[in-house]
Tab-separated table of C-alpha atoms in Angstrom:
chain	number	residue	atom	x	y	z
Q	25	UNK	CA	0.309	-0.090	-0.191
Q	26	UNK	CA	0.852	3.694	-0.754
Q	27	UNK	CA	0.159	6.636	1.227
Q	28	UNK	CA	0.410	10.846	1.535
Q	29	UNK	CA	1.379	11.669	5.012
Q	30	UNK	CA	1.001	14.553	6.391
Q	31	UNK	CA	3.271	14.903	9.014
Q	32	UNK	CA	3.438	17.576	12.023
Q	33	UNK	CA	6.959	18.251	12.780
Q	34	UNK	CA	8.774	20.288	15.887
Q	35	UNK	CA	12.111	21.290	16.594
Q	36	UNK	CA	11.111	21.356	20.711
Q	37	UNK	CA	8.065	22.794	22.785
Q	38	UNK	CA	9.608	26.737	22.001
Q	39	UNK	CA	9.772	26.158	18.335
Q	40	UNK	CA	7.318	26.515	16.002
Q	41	UNK	CA	5.929	23.460	14.515
Q	42	UNK	CA	4.654	23.079	11.172
Q	43	UNK	CA	3.867	20.295	8.659
Q	44	UNK	CA	5.754	17.802	6.082
Q	45	UNK	CA	4.793	16.082	3.032
Q	46	UNK	CA	6.068	12.094	2.701
Q	47	UNK	CA	5.584	9.681	0.237
Q	48	UNK	CA	5.529	6.097	1.339
Q	49	UNK	CA	5.071	3.119	-0.572
Q	50	UNK	CA	5.663	-1.172	0.143
Q	51	UNK	CA	3.068	-0.361	3.455
Q	52	UNK	CA	0.894	-3.673	4.022
Q	53	UNK	CA	-2.675	-3.957	5.314
Q	54	UNK	CA	-0.929	-5.919	8.665
Q	55	UNK	CA	1.650	-2.505	9.311
Q	56	UNK	CA	-0.029	-1.264	12.527
Q	57	UNK	CA	0.514	2.501	12.183
Q	58	UNK	CA	3.077	3.357	14.281
Q	59	UNK	CA	5.120	-0.050	12.429
Q	60	UNK	CA	4.278	1.974	8.885
Q	61	UNK	CA	5.961	5.197	11.512
Q	62	UNK	CA	8.720	2.891	12.167
Q	63	UNK	CA	9.347	1.761	8.542
Q	64	UNK	CA	9.781	5.794	7.224
Q	65	UNK	CA	11.641	6.550	9.938
Q	66	UNK	CA	14.415	3.423	9.045
Q	67	UNK	CA	14.329	5.320	5.418
Q	68	UNK	CA	14.758	9.109	6.736
Q	69	UNK	CA	17.797	7.681	8.640
Q	70	UNK	CA	19.083	5.898	5.298
Q	71	UNK	CA	18.959	9.157	3.878
Q	72	UNK	CA	20.316	11.134	6.824
Q	73	UNK	CA	17.386	13.175	7.790
Q	74	UNK	CA	15.706	13.448	11.346
Q	75	UNK	CA	13.201	10.227	12.238
Q	76	UNK	CA	10.154	11.471	13.033
Q	77	UNK	CA	9.720	11.770	16.838
Q	78	UNK	CA	6.770	9.853	18.383
Q	79	UNK	CA	6.186	8.107	21.696
Q	80	UNK	CA	5.027	4.658	21.340
Q	81	UNK	CA	5.696	1.283	24.465
Q	82	UNK	CA	3.544	-1.713	24.533
Q	83	UNK	CA	2.119	-1.841	21.371
Q	84	UNK	CA	-0.714	-3.734	22.393
Q	85	UNK	CA	-2.761	-1.235	24.296
Q	86	UNK	CA	-2.557	-1.205	27.586
Q	87	UNK	CA	0.358	1.563	28.205
Q	88	UNK	CA	-1.070	4.719	27.369
Q	89	UNK	CA	2.018	6.274	25.088
Q	90	UNK	CA	1.144	6.493	22.040
Q	91	UNK	CA	-0.418	9.578	21.777
Q	92	UNK	CA	-1.234	9.972	17.518
Q	93	UNK	CA	-3.804	12.278	16.340
Q	94	UNK	CA	-5.172	11.086	12.404
Q	95	UNK	CA	-6.961	12.780	10.285
Q	96	UNK	CA	-8.516	14.984	12.531
Q	97	UNK	CA	-8.723	11.989	15.570
Q	98	UNK	CA	-7.457	10.811	18.858
Q	99	UNK	CA	-6.544	7.766	18.346
Q	100	UNK	CA	-7.242	7.407	14.871
Q	101	UNK	CA	-10.749	6.470	12.769
Q	102	UNK	CA	-10.911	2.995	15.081
Q	103	UNK	CA	-13.229	3.553	17.685
Q	104	UNK	CA	-11.925	1.509	21.140
Q	105	UNK	CA	-8.791	1.586	20.352
Q	106	UNK	CA	-5.456	3.522	20.931
Q	107	UNK	CA	-2.978	4.551	17.686
Q	108	UNK	CA	-1.194	1.140	18.638
Q	109	UNK	CA	-3.495	-1.203	17.529
Q	110	UNK	CA	-4.891	0.929	14.589
Q	111	UNK	CA	-3.460	-1.242	11.166
Q	112	UNK	CA	-3.151	0.116	7.769
Q	113	UNK	CA	-5.829	-1.998	6.685
Q	114	UNK	CA	-8.234	0.710	7.997
Q	115	UNK	CA	-6.698	3.460	5.471
Q	116	UNK	CA	-7.316	3.256	1.128
Q	117	UNK	CA	-4.428	2.422	-0.671
Q	118	UNK	CA	-3.081	6.394	-1.605
Q	119	UNK	CA	-5.243	7.293	1.343
Q	120	UNK	CA	-3.340	11.987	2.565
Q	121	UNK	CA	-4.147	10.971	6.199
Q	122	UNK	CA	-2.758	13.623	8.544
Q	123	UNK	CA	-0.951	13.470	12.141
Q	124	UNK	CA	-0.655	15.939	14.579
Q	125	UNK	CA	0.201	15.745	18.060
Q	126	UNK	CA	-2.436	15.756	21.001
Q	127	UNK	CA	-2.458	19.949	21.071
Q	128	UNK	CA	-3.388	21.318	24.472
Q	129	UNK	CA	-1.491	24.170	26.083
Q	130	UNK	CA	-1.534	21.617	28.921
Q	131	UNK	CA	0.347	19.375	27.028
Q	132	UNK	CA	4.440	21.279	26.064
Q	133	UNK	CA	5.286	19.185	22.038
Q	134	UNK	CA	8.646	17.888	23.080
Q	135	UNK	CA	9.597	16.469	19.824
Q	136	UNK	CA	7.486	15.861	16.206
Q	137	UNK	CA	4.819	14.129	17.453
Q	138	UNK	CA	6.425	13.780	21.238
Q	139	UNK	CA	4.236	16.087	23.861
Q	140	UNK	CA	4.804	16.115	27.282
Q	141	UNK	CA	1.906	14.925	29.620
Q	142	UNK	CA	3.585	15.346	33.169
Q	143	UNK	CA	0.554	17.043	33.544
Q	144	UNK	CA	-1.639	14.212	33.986
Q	145	UNK	CA	1.092	12.652	36.990
Q	146	UNK	CA	0.646	15.833	38.614
Q	147	UNK	CA	-3.158	15.004	38.845
Q	148	UNK	CA	-2.473	12.061	39.614
Q	149	UNK	CA	-0.013	12.599	42.954
Q	150	UNK	CA	-2.953	14.888	43.854
Q	151	UNK	CA	-5.207	13.007	45.316
Q	152	UNK	CA	-4.881	9.496	43.216
Q	153	UNK	CA	-3.781	7.187	46.503
Q	154	UNK	CA	-5.426	5.466	48.853
Q	155	UNK	CA	-3.610	5.476	52.857
Q	156	UNK	CA	-2.791	0.837	53.599
Q	157	UNK	CA	-1.363	-0.606	56.325
Q	158	UNK	CA	2.067	-1.714	55.451
Q	159	UNK	CA	2.915	-5.078	56.568
Q	160	UNK	CA	1.436	-8.315	55.877
Q	161	UNK	CA	-0.705	-8.261	52.662
Q	162	UNK	CA	-4.502	-8.316	54.096
Q	163	UNK	CA	-7.335	-11.113	53.894
Q	164	UNK	CA	-8.529	-10.200	49.752
Q	165	UNK	CA	-12.463	-11.094	51.090
Q	166	UNK	CA	-11.880	-8.549	54.585
Q	167	UNK	CA	-13.755	-5.941	52.418
Q	168	UNK	CA	-16.665	-7.258	51.029
Q	169	UNK	CA	-17.037	-5.300	48.150
Q	170	UNK	CA	-20.095	-5.728	46.087
Q	171	UNK	CA	-20.431	-6.836	42.336
Q	172	UNK	CA	-21.747	-4.131	41.635
Q	173	UNK	CA	-19.183	-1.429	42.947
Q	174	UNK	CA	-16.240	-3.477	42.322
Q	175	UNK	CA	-17.468	-3.805	38.207
Q	176	UNK	CA	-18.289	0.122	38.085
Q	177	UNK	CA	-14.649	0.878	39.670
Q	178	UNK	CA	-12.957	-1.175	37.210
Q	179	UNK	CA	-14.722	0.462	34.214
Q	180	UNK	CA	-13.257	3.932	35.801
Q	181	UNK	CA	-9.701	2.049	36.441
Q	182	UNK	CA	-9.962	1.263	32.573
Q	183	UNK	CA	-8.175	3.989	31.929
Q	184	UNK	CA	-4.930	4.494	30.930
Q	185	UNK	CA	-3.349	7.121	31.337
Q	186	UNK	CA	-2.667	8.489	27.806
Q	187	UNK	CA	-4.936	12.232	27.095
Q	188	UNK	CA	-7.088	11.010	24.054
Q	189	UNK	CA	-9.736	12.808	25.669
Q	190	UNK	CA	-8.427	16.059	26.282
Q	191	UNK	CA	-6.793	15.160	22.972
Q	192	UNK	CA	-10.337	15.632	21.511
Q	193	UNK	CA	-12.684	17.899	23.528
Q	194	UNK	CA	-12.430	21.185	21.461
Q	195	UNK	CA	-12.053	22.353	25.329
Q	196	UNK	CA	-9.172	20.731	26.021
Q	197	UNK	CA	-10.207	19.752	29.121
Q	198	UNK	CA	-8.728	16.479	30.887
Q	199	UNK	CA	-12.553	15.959	33.045
Q	200	UNK	CA	-12.982	13.008	31.946
Q	201	UNK	CA	-9.391	11.667	33.130
Q	202	UNK	CA	-9.644	13.129	36.554
Q	203	UNK	CA	-13.502	11.266	36.937
Q	204	UNK	CA	-12.439	9.046	36.228
Q	205	UNK	CA	-9.221	8.274	38.343
Q	206	UNK	CA	-11.523	10.416	41.159
Q	207	UNK	CA	-14.207	7.666	41.028
Q	208	UNK	CA	-12.304	4.992	40.522
Q	209	UNK	CA	-11.300	5.305	43.926
Q	210	UNK	CA	-14.125	6.812	45.519
Q	211	UNK	CA	-16.428	4.095	44.753
Q	212	UNK	CA	-14.211	1.589	46.693
Q	213	UNK	CA	-14.250	1.375	51.063
Q	214	UNK	CA	-10.958	1.392	50.390
Q	215	UNK	CA	-11.207	4.835	48.874
Q	216	UNK	CA	-12.792	6.386	51.806
Q	217	UNK	CA	-10.351	8.144	54.167
Q	218	UNK	CA	-9.431	10.584	51.946
Q	219	UNK	CA	-12.232	10.753	49.399
Q	220	UNK	CA	-13.028	14.617	49.998
Q	221	UNK	CA	-10.146	15.746	50.175
Q	222	UNK	CA	-8.626	13.006	46.982
Q	223	UNK	CA	-11.469	14.849	44.946
Q	224	UNK	CA	-11.013	18.692	45.913
Q	225	UNK	CA	-6.805	18.579	45.400
Q	226	UNK	CA	-6.899	16.201	42.087
Q	227	UNK	CA	-10.089	19.284	40.209
Q	228	UNK	CA	-7.806	21.834	42.045
Q	229	UNK	CA	-4.659	21.008	40.075
Q	230	UNK	CA	-6.388	19.896	36.998
Q	231	UNK	CA	-7.466	23.338	37.036
Q	232	UNK	CA	-4.071	24.167	37.593
Q	233	UNK	CA	-2.193	22.117	35.018
Q	234	UNK	CA	-4.352	25.145	32.026
Q	235	UNK	CA	-6.679	22.541	31.229
Q	236	UNK	CA	-10.423	24.140	30.007
Q	237	UNK	CA	-13.458	23.037	31.487
Q	238	UNK	CA	-16.011	20.909	30.275
Q	239	UNK	CA	-18.625	21.963	28.622
Q	240	UNK	CA	-20.422	18.401	28.258
Q	241	UNK	CA	-19.482	17.662	24.165
Q	242	UNK	CA	-18.722	13.913	25.164
Q	243	UNK	CA	-15.964	14.300	22.742
Q	244	UNK	CA	-13.855	12.430	25.407
Q	245	UNK	CA	-15.603	9.167	25.598
Q	246	UNK	CA	-15.870	8.814	21.919
Q	247	UNK	CA	-12.175	9.488	21.527
Q	248	UNK	CA	-11.130	6.967	24.563
Q	249	UNK	CA	-9.907	3.287	23.384
Q	250	UNK	CA	-10.964	2.430	27.335
Q	251	UNK	CA	-14.665	3.504	26.659
Q	252	UNK	CA	-15.032	5.251	29.775
Q	253	UNK	CA	-18.504	6.812	30.320
Q	254	UNK	CA	-18.653	10.774	30.586
Q	255	UNK	CA	-21.124	9.420	32.893
Q	256	UNK	CA	-18.416	9.644	35.441
Q	257	UNK	CA	-17.508	12.736	35.198
Q	258	UNK	CA	-21.129	13.891	36.530
Q	259	UNK	CA	-20.568	11.934	39.288
Q	260	UNK	CA	-16.365	14.156	39.885
Q	261	UNK	CA	-18.983	17.083	39.700
Q	262	UNK	CA	-21.221	15.481	42.566
Q	263	UNK	CA	-18.304	14.150	44.589
Q	264	UNK	CA	-16.468	18.034	44.309
Q	265	UNK	CA	-19.748	19.414	45.014
Q	266	UNK	CA	-20.363	17.140	48.560
Q	267	UNK	CA	-16.851	17.430	49.177
Q	268	UNK	CA	-16.967	20.899	48.767
Q	269	UNK	CA	-20.100	21.378	50.904
Q	270	UNK	CA	-18.822	18.768	53.889
Q	271	UNK	CA	-14.526	21.094	53.519
Q	272	UNK	CA	-16.890	23.762	54.580
Q	273	UNK	CA	-18.870	22.519	56.891
Q	274	UNK	CA	-15.854	21.343	59.057
Q	275	UNK	CA	-13.621	24.306	58.994
Q	276	UNK	CA	-16.614	26.220	59.894
Q	277	UNK	CA	-17.257	24.548	62.964
Q	278	UNK	CA	-13.105	25.334	63.517
Q	279	UNK	CA	-12.293	27.866	62.799
Q	280	UNK	CA	-16.129	31.018	61.605
Q	281	UNK	CA	-15.460	29.641	58.132
Q	282	UNK	CA	-12.631	30.969	55.812
Z	15	UNK	CA	-7.093	23.027	52.967
Z	16	UNK	CA	-9.641	25.068	54.603
Z	17	UNK	CA	-9.629	27.930	52.621
Z	18	UNK	CA	-8.989	25.903	49.103
Z	19	UNK	CA	-11.900	23.947	50.454
Z	20	UNK	CA	-14.588	27.111	50.555
Z	21	UNK	CA	-14.318	28.312	47.050
Z	22	UNK	CA	-16.043	25.394	44.547
Z	23	UNK	CA	-17.051	28.620	42.124
Z	24	UNK	CA	-12.690	28.680	42.083
Z	25	UNK	CA	-12.789	25.909	40.193
Z	26	UNK	CA	-14.015	25.188	36.685
Z	27	UNK	CA	-16.572	22.426	37.990
Z	28	UNK	CA	-17.987	25.428	40.295
Z	29	UNK	CA	-18.296	27.873	36.889
Z	30	UNK	CA	-19.922	25.194	35.324
Z	31	UNK	CA	-22.432	24.857	38.131
Z	32	UNK	CA	-23.206	28.409	38.101
Z	33	UNK	CA	-23.985	28.373	34.617
Z	34	UNK	CA	-26.571	25.459	35.001
Z	35	UNK	CA	-27.936	26.781	38.217
Z	36	UNK	CA	-28.552	30.374	36.640
Z	37	UNK	CA	-29.431	28.697	33.472
Z	38	UNK	CA	-31.747	26.268	35.496
Z	39	UNK	CA	-32.853	29.811	36.390
Z	40	UNK	CA	-33.733	31.840	33.073
Z	41	UNK	CA	-34.830	28.420	31.403
Z	42	UNK	CA	-37.942	28.847	33.850
Z	43	UNK	CA	-37.702	31.964	32.742
Z	44	UNK	CA	-38.170	30.942	28.749
Z	45	UNK	CA	-40.693	28.802	30.163
Z	46	UNK	CA	-43.208	31.048	31.976
Z	47	UNK	CA	-43.058	33.897	29.215
Z	48	UNK	CA	-44.009	31.693	27.075
Z	49	UNK	CA	-47.104	29.944	28.522
Z	50	UNK	CA	-47.940	34.155	29.213
Z	51	UNK	CA	-47.475	34.971	25.584
Z	52	UNK	CA	-49.650	32.309	24.409
Z	53	UNK	CA	-52.316	33.930	26.443
Z	54	UNK	CA	-52.930	35.942	23.813
Z	55	UNK	CA	-55.092	32.933	22.126
Z	56	UNK	CA	-57.580	33.953	25.511
Z	57	UNK	CA	-57.899	36.825	23.735
Z	58	UNK	CA	-57.334	40.824	25.182
Z	59	UNK	CA	-58.850	40.443	28.620
Z	60	UNK	CA	-57.017	37.717	29.247
Z	61	UNK	CA	-53.258	38.595	28.820
Z	62	UNK	CA	-53.477	42.548	29.013
Z	63	UNK	CA	-55.355	41.141	32.472
Z	64	UNK	CA	-52.579	39.219	33.575
Z	65	UNK	CA	-49.918	41.877	33.005
Z	66	UNK	CA	-51.793	44.189	35.148
Z	67	UNK	CA	-51.137	41.228	37.433
Z	68	UNK	CA	-47.866	41.089	37.113
Z	69	UNK	CA	-47.729	44.524	37.310
Z	70	UNK	CA	-49.796	45.802	40.400
Z	71	UNK	CA	-48.148	43.069	42.444
Z	72	UNK	CA	-44.628	44.827	42.910
Z	73	UNK	CA	-43.771	42.039	44.721
Z	74	UNK	CA	-43.705	39.866	42.292
Z	75	UNK	CA	-42.639	41.289	39.186
Z	76	UNK	CA	-39.518	43.428	41.041
Z	77	UNK	CA	-38.867	39.667	42.812
Z	78	UNK	CA	-38.810	37.832	39.475
Z	79	UNK	CA	-36.713	40.725	37.558
Z	80	UNK	CA	-33.828	41.321	40.490
Z	81	UNK	CA	-33.168	36.924	39.977
Z	82	UNK	CA	-33.366	37.498	36.247
Z	83	UNK	CA	-31.009	40.014	36.624
Z	84	UNK	CA	-28.867	38.470	39.000
Z	85	UNK	CA	-29.619	35.102	36.249
Z	86	UNK	CA	-28.000	36.577	33.381
Z	87	UNK	CA	-25.143	38.484	34.610
Z	88	UNK	CA	-24.012	35.615	36.318
Z	89	UNK	CA	-24.942	33.879	33.045
Z	90	UNK	CA	-23.657	35.736	31.035
Z	91	UNK	CA	-19.755	37.093	33.432
Z	92	UNK	CA	-18.881	33.477	34.321
Z	93	UNK	CA	-19.781	31.952	30.347
Z	94	UNK	CA	-16.649	35.043	29.210
Z	95	UNK	CA	-14.783	33.524	31.873
Z	96	UNK	CA	-14.725	29.632	30.700
Z	97	UNK	CA	-14.509	31.150	27.377
Z	98	UNK	CA	-11.419	32.784	27.684
Z	99	UNK	CA	-10.158	29.579	29.561
Z	100	UNK	CA	-11.347	27.419	27.354
Z	101	UNK	CA	-9.678	28.994	24.254
Z	102	UNK	CA	-6.734	29.551	26.418
Z	103	UNK	CA	-6.419	25.655	27.023
Z	104	UNK	CA	-5.482	25.287	23.002
Z	105	UNK	CA	-3.037	27.543	21.972
Z	106	UNK	CA	-2.380	25.975	18.908
Z	107	UNK	CA	-5.149	24.442	16.535
Z	108	UNK	CA	-5.653	21.655	15.060
Z	109	UNK	CA	-5.601	21.383	10.813
Z	110	UNK	CA	-7.598	18.581	10.895
Z	111	UNK	CA	-9.892	17.567	13.793
Z	112	UNK	CA	-13.181	15.916	13.065
Z	113	UNK	CA	-16.268	15.853	15.612
Z	114	UNK	CA	-17.588	12.740	16.783
Z	115	UNK	CA	-20.432	13.197	19.491
Z	116	UNK	CA	-21.122	17.128	19.714
Z	117	UNK	CA	-22.799	18.824	17.796
Z	118	UNK	CA	-23.180	22.353	16.490
Z	119	UNK	CA	-25.822	23.549	19.114
Z	120	UNK	CA	-23.317	22.478	21.623
Z	121	UNK	CA	-20.415	24.139	19.379
Z	122	UNK	CA	-21.617	27.807	19.181
Z	123	UNK	CA	-23.259	27.718	22.414
Z	124	UNK	CA	-21.442	31.278	22.842
Z	125	UNK	CA	-23.206	32.461	19.894
Z	126	UNK	CA	-26.304	31.540	20.157
Z	127	UNK	CA	-26.170	33.051	23.753
Z	128	UNK	CA	-24.852	36.339	22.700
Z	129	UNK	CA	-27.234	36.626	20.327
Z	130	UNK	CA	-29.996	35.996	22.639
Z	131	UNK	CA	-28.422	38.548	24.684
Z	132	UNK	CA	-28.635	41.515	21.889
Z	133	UNK	CA	-32.452	39.694	20.920
Z	134	UNK	CA	-32.894	40.505	25.522
Z	135	UNK	CA	-31.737	44.461	24.851
Z	136	UNK	CA	-33.559	45.094	21.601
Z	137	UNK	CA	-37.141	43.391	23.193
Z	138	UNK	CA	-36.873	45.522	26.779
Z	139	UNK	CA	-35.985	48.891	24.355
Z	140	UNK	CA	-39.328	48.173	21.942
Z	141	UNK	CA	-41.874	45.928	24.014
Z	142	UNK	CA	-40.643	46.811	27.552
Z	143	UNK	CA	-39.207	50.845	26.830
Z	144	UNK	CA	-42.100	51.093	24.357
Z	145	UNK	CA	-39.887	52.592	21.573
Z	146	UNK	CA	-41.869	51.205	18.141
Z	147	UNK	CA	-40.699	55.104	16.661
Z	148	UNK	CA	-40.125	53.676	12.424
Z	149	UNK	CA	-42.224	50.480	13.370
Z	150	UNK	CA	-45.408	52.262	11.887
Z	151	UNK	CA	-47.740	51.851	14.441
Z	152	UNK	CA	-48.185	53.137	17.888
Z	153	UNK	CA	-47.551	51.766	20.975
Z	154	UNK	CA	-49.746	52.416	23.341
Z	155	UNK	CA	-49.118	51.023	26.823
Z	156	UNK	CA	-53.166	51.090	28.050
Z	157	UNK	CA	-55.870	49.547	26.699
Z	158	UNK	CA	-59.816	50.811	27.524
Z	159	UNK	CA	-60.271	49.268	30.764
Z	160	UNK	CA	-56.674	51.110	32.533
Z	161	UNK	CA	-54.948	47.349	31.969
Z	162	UNK	CA	-51.469	47.235	29.505
Z	163	UNK	CA	-52.201	46.541	26.385
Z	164	UNK	CA	-49.808	43.933	26.034
Z	165	UNK	CA	-52.156	42.827	23.133
Z	166	UNK	CA	-52.530	45.755	20.870
Z	167	UNK	CA	-48.582	45.454	20.654
Z	168	UNK	CA	-47.582	42.507	20.584
Z	169	UNK	CA	-50.180	41.814	17.461
Z	170	UNK	CA	-49.129	45.240	15.752
Z	171	UNK	CA	-45.446	44.319	16.668
Z	172	UNK	CA	-46.081	40.852	14.465
Z	173	UNK	CA	-47.792	42.982	11.570
Z	174	UNK	CA	-43.768	44.134	10.991
Z	175	UNK	CA	-42.166	41.583	8.876
Z	176	UNK	CA	-38.143	42.839	10.283
Z	177	UNK	CA	-40.330	42.532	13.569
Z	178	UNK	CA	-41.378	39.240	13.839
Z	179	UNK	CA	-37.943	37.938	11.355
Z	180	UNK	CA	-36.066	39.097	14.277
Z	181	UNK	CA	-37.935	37.048	16.911
Z	182	UNK	CA	-37.484	34.297	14.288
Z	183	UNK	CA	-34.566	34.358	14.626
Z	184	UNK	CA	-33.975	35.369	18.131
Z	185	UNK	CA	-35.822	31.685	18.778
Z	186	UNK	CA	-33.907	30.069	16.783
Z	187	UNK	CA	-30.931	30.618	18.842
Z	188	UNK	CA	-32.947	29.707	22.292
Z	189	UNK	CA	-33.398	26.657	20.938
Z	190	UNK	CA	-29.966	25.604	19.781
Z	191	UNK	CA	-29.362	26.858	23.435
Z	192	UNK	CA	-31.638	24.872	24.948
Z	193	UNK	CA	-31.707	21.777	22.731
Z	194	UNK	CA	-27.917	21.480	24.508
Z	195	UNK	CA	-28.326	22.956	27.857
Z	196	UNK	CA	-31.586	21.543	29.115
Z	197	UNK	CA	-30.007	18.330	29.467
Z	198	UNK	CA	-26.067	19.389	29.743
Z	199	UNK	CA	-27.206	21.494	32.831
Z	200	UNK	CA	-28.030	17.973	34.335
Z	201	UNK	CA	-24.217	16.350	33.516
Z	202	UNK	CA	-22.949	19.649	35.273
Z	203	UNK	CA	-24.939	19.623	37.954
Z	204	UNK	CA	-23.874	15.588	38.614
Z	205	UNK	CA	-28.157	14.443	38.608
Z	206	UNK	CA	-27.027	12.373	35.856
Z	207	UNK	CA	-27.410	8.297	36.381
Z	208	UNK	CA	-27.291	5.123	33.459
Z	209	UNK	CA	-30.806	4.468	33.593
Z	210	UNK	CA	-32.123	7.755	34.086
Z	211	UNK	CA	-30.238	9.878	31.325
Z	212	UNK	CA	-31.626	8.583	27.599
Z	213	UNK	CA	-35.169	9.800	29.457
Z	214	UNK	CA	-33.375	12.965	30.768
Z	215	UNK	CA	-31.310	13.995	27.439
Z	216	UNK	CA	-34.628	13.026	25.816
Z	217	UNK	CA	-36.999	14.345	27.093
Z	218	UNK	CA	-34.794	18.221	28.104
Z	219	UNK	CA	-34.664	18.159	24.138
Z	220	UNK	CA	-38.914	17.804	24.261
Z	221	UNK	CA	-39.336	20.476	26.665
Z	222	UNK	CA	-36.607	23.079	24.418
Z	223	UNK	CA	-39.051	21.580	21.240
Z	224	UNK	CA	-42.333	22.357	23.190
Z	225	UNK	CA	-40.826	26.268	24.287
Z	226	UNK	CA	-39.633	26.237	20.233
Z	227	UNK	CA	-43.468	25.611	18.948
Z	228	UNK	CA	-44.910	27.671	21.872
Z	229	UNK	CA	-43.356	30.526	21.295
Z	230	UNK	CA	-43.350	30.172	17.288
Z	231	UNK	CA	-46.863	29.627	17.959
Z	232	UNK	CA	-47.999	33.471	18.483
Z	233	UNK	CA	-45.844	35.007	14.796
Z	234	UNK	CA	-48.284	32.626	12.955
Z	235	UNK	CA	-51.389	32.404	14.804
Z	236	UNK	CA	-50.716	36.806	14.321
Z	237	UNK	CA	-49.918	36.066	9.892
Z	238	UNK	CA	-52.799	33.482	9.337
Z	239	UNK	CA	-55.212	35.918	11.136
Z	240	UNK	CA	-56.093	33.616	14.116
Z	241	UNK	CA	-55.843	35.822	16.108
Z	242	UNK	CA	-56.097	39.463	14.964
C-alpha cells in the first residue's frame, strides 16, 4: 500500500512547528500505524534526515504512551483502540493521512509528535492514592465489595492515562481523565478516608495545569480507547460539590469560616 | 485546606455549576414567558389582565426581575470567563479535527447565547420601554379598561415583517441553546444515572422544542389571522 503523509514536525516546545509531506510505499495492510511510521523513520535515517519522534511503548493498547491525532481523530479512525492497535487496512490505498500531536497547552510538545503529559501525573499525585496499612497482605475478602461497585470501579480504572480525552475535547479539558481517576478510588471502601480531600485536590490540580472546562460535548467518551463513560464526569461534579460543602461545614465549625 | 475548600466557584467545575443553576433559572423564566404569551389565544382581556396582575404586584414583578438580573449577570460573566479559559487551553489549533459526538448546538453555545442577549436588549427597548418609532404603529401603554395593552402591541409588532424576522432568529438561537443547555445542566450538576440518562436527555430536548413551538405559535397565529 502507498500513502501520502502530512506529519507535524516541531524541534521543541519553544519552536514553531510545521507540516512536512512524505510519500511512503511498500506498506502492507498488516502494518500497524506505528510500524508504518517505523518504516518511514528507517528511510529518513538512511537518507541522513531526522526521524519523526513519537511516543510508544507496549504496542498492545495498555500502556497509554502512543498519542497521535490521525485524520482529525485522537488515536485515529478505529473505535475503542489506541494508535498502536490501528492497522493500515483501515485506510484506503493511496490515502492522504494527516498526523498531529495531542494539542493542549497542558501538553507541551517535546518534539514532533511526542508531547509532555506529566500534567496528568501531577493530577494523580495530588490525590490518586489510598492509605494502606503496611505489613502482611490483608486477607482478600476482609473488605466486602458488591459486584456492582467493583465493576463500576473497574470501568473507571480502565483508564490508561493516554490523554486522548484531552486531545479530542474542543476545550482541551481533562475532565474524563480526572473523573475516571477520582471515581475509581471514591467508589471503593478503601478510598473513603481520603475521598473529599482527593476530589478537591485532584480537581484543583487539574485546573492549575491549565486544562479547559467541560462543556459536555462528549467527544472524550467517543475518543477514549477504553470507552470510559462520561457519566463519571457527572459523578465527579457531584463528588466535588458534596466534598466542598462538607469541607466548608468542617472549617466553619473549627474557625468560623475561611 | 479550609481556605481552598471554601471556594467551589473558583474551580472550573464550580463555574460550570454557576452556568447550570443560572441557566436553570433562565430556562424556568422562558417557560413562564412562553405560557404568558400563549394567553394571546384567550383574547385581549386575558393577556392584558395577566400583565396587569404582574405589574400591580410589585413583589412579584420586582422579585422576578431581581432574580433574573442576578441570573443573567452570573450566566454571562461566567460564560465569558469560561470561554477565555477554554480558548487558552489549546493555544495551537488542529489543522484537521473531526467531531464524533458533539453537535452544532453544543459548539455554538457562546454565539447562540450572545444572540439571545442582544435580542433581549432590543426586546426590552421595543416592548418594555415602548420604543416603536419607525415601526408604523403606535405603542399603546393602556387599553380602554386601563390595563396594559399587551395584546395590541404584540399583534401590531408581528405585523412588521422585520420584527417577526428578528423574533424568529432569536427563537432559533434560543432553541439551539436549550437543546444543549437543558440536558447539559443536569450532567454539570451531577444529576445523572445510567438508567435515566437517555430519558433525561430526550425530555430536556422535548421541553426545549416545546418552548420553540410555543413561542413560534404566536407570530404564526398573527400571520394566518387566527389572532387579530
